[in-house]
Backbone as CSV, one residue per row, in Angstrom:
resi,resn,N_x,N_y,N_z,CA_x,CA_y,CA_z,C_x,C_y,C_z
1,MET,4.253,-18.750,24.522,4.965,-19.874,25.083,6.440,-19.780,24.687
2,PRO,7.348,-19.823,25.638,8.767,-19.668,25.319,9.347,-20.827,24.519
3,GLN,8.747,-22.018,24.623,9.286,-23.152,23.882,9.054,-23.007,22.371
4,MET,8.062,-22.220,21.988,7.724,-22.079,20.577,8.442,-20.903,19.914
5,ALA,9.212,-20.124,20.660,9.881,-18.951,20.089,10.869,-19.315,18.977
6,PRO,11.730,-20.342,19.131,12.621,-20.674,18.004,11.865,-21.094,16.749
7,MET,10.749,-21.794,16.926,9.957,-22.203,15.767,9.350,-20.976,15.088
8,ASN,8.891,-20.013,15.855,8.315,-18.803,15.269,9.377,-17.996,14.529
9,TRP,10.577,-17.892,15.103,11.636,-17.158,14.423,12.053,-17.874,13.141
10,THR,12.056,-19.172,13.154,12.418,-19.933,11.958,11.367,-19.746,10.868
11,MET,10.113,-19.804,11.247,9.051,-19.599,10.252,9.069,-18.170,9.725
12,LEU,9.367,-17.207,10.574,9.462,-15.812,10.143,10.625,-15.638,9.167
13,PHE,11.752,-16.264,9.463,12.912,-16.182,8.578,12.630,-16.852,7.238
14,ILE,11.990,-18.018,7.264,11.661,-18.713,6.010,10.665,-17.902,5.190
15,THR,9.689,-17.316,5.856,8.706,-16.484,5.146,9.373,-15.272,4.522
16,PHE,10.257,-14.624,5.273,10.962,-13.464,4.737,11.838,-13.858,3.541
17,CYS,12.531,-14.974,3.642,13.382,-15.421,2.533,12.556,-15.746,1.296
18,MET,11.422,-16.401,1.488,10.578,-16.748,0.340,10.015,-15.496,-0.333
19,ILE,9.573,-14.521,0.462,9.052,-13.274,-0.113,10.166,-12.519,-0.819
20,PHE,11.351,-12.506,-0.220,12.495,-11.820,-0.823,12.882,-12.462,-2.160
21,LEU,12.940,-13.785,-2.199,13.270,-14.473,-3.445,12.176,-14.299,-4.499
22,LEU,10.944,-14.324,-4.076,9.839,-14.121,-5.013,9.875,-12.716,-5.605
23,PHE,10.104,-11.726,-4.765,10.169,-10.346,-5.246,11.332,-10.157,-6.211
24,ASN,12.496,-10.708,-5.880,13.657,-10.556,-6.754,13.481,-11.291,-8.072
25,SER,12.914,-12.470,-8.034,12.723,-13.207,-9.285,11.672,-12.544,-10.165
26,LEU,10.613,-12.030,-9.573,9.618,-11.318,-10.379,10.202,-10.036,-10.953
27,ASN,11.000,-9.349,-10.167,11.622,-8.125,-10.647,12.610,-8.422,-11.769
28,TYR,13.296,-9.536,-11.699,14.266,-9.907,-12.734,13.576,-10.349,-14.022
29,PHE,12.572,-11.193,-13.909,11.961,-11.760,-15.099,10.919,-10.847,-15.740
30,MET,10.368,-9.890,-15.020,9.363,-9.005,-15.598,9.985,-7.806,-16.296
31,PHE,11.285,-7.580,-16.115,11.941,-6.460,-16.775,12.119,-6.782,-18.241
32,SER,11.719,-5.856,-19.110,11.877,-6.083,-20.543,12.543,-4.863,-21.165
33,TYR,13.462,-5.140,-22.052,14.127,-4.078,-22.770,13.213,-3.546,-23.861
34,PRO,13.343,-2.262,-24.215,12.527,-1.752,-25.326,12.948,-2.414,-26.636
35,VAL,11.945,-2.761,-27.414,12.206,-3.472,-28.660,12.592,-2.464,-29.736
36,ASN,13.735,-2.691,-30.325,14.215,-1.822,-31.395,13.926,-2.511,-32.727
37,THR,13.020,-1.924,-33.506,12.619,-2.564,-34.758,13.575,-2.243,-35.888
38,GLN,14.293,-1.143,-35.797,15.217,-0.785,-36.858,16.564,-1.427,-36.606
39,SER,17.148,-1.864,-37.663,18.482,-2.450,-37.560,19.501,-1.341,-37.787
40,ASN,20.347,-1.126,-36.806,21.331,-0.056,-36.900,22.663,-0.538,-37.460
41,ILE,22.690,-1.743,-37.969,23.921,-2.291,-38.508,24.013,-1.904,-39.982
42,LYS,25.073,-1.205,-40.310,25.275,-0.811,-41.704,26.344,-1.714,-42.300
43,THR,26.022,-2.247,-43.456,26.996,-3.093,-44.145,27.582,-2.297,-45.286
44,ASN,28.873,-2.224,-45.276,29.577,-1.534,-46.356,30.104,-2.570,-47.338
45,LYS,29.665,-2.435,-48.570,30.151,-3.330,-49.602,31.266,-2.615,-50.342
46,PHE,32.454,-3.056,-50.061,33.630,-2.460,-50.680,34.266,-3.515,-51.566
47,THR,34.177,-3.278,-52.849,34.768,-4.243,-53.778,36.088,-3.678,-54.285
48,MET,37.056,-4.536,-54.292,38.361,-4.123,-54.796,38.502,-4.629,-56.227
49,ASN,38.433,-3.727,-57.161,38.632,-4.072,-58.559,40.066,-3.728,-58.924
50,TRP,40.859,-4.755,-59.062,42.263,-4.533,-59.406,42.372,-4.213,-60.889
51,LYS,43.096,-3.159,-61.183,43.272,-2.752,-62.580,44.678,-3.151,-62.994
52,TRP,44.767,-4.332,-63.563,46.087,-4.833,-63.952,46.449,-4.307,-65.313
């Protein structure tokens, strides 16, 4: 039916947008960085002992 074509295109566009947003959000939130258990921060303790 030609009268229903705009409604079908609108539903197709909404469905595509919802699937696209769902895929992007799942791809964004399911990504996890590898956990680094070792601390690579080295602290240097440098004491200045003034010899007066």
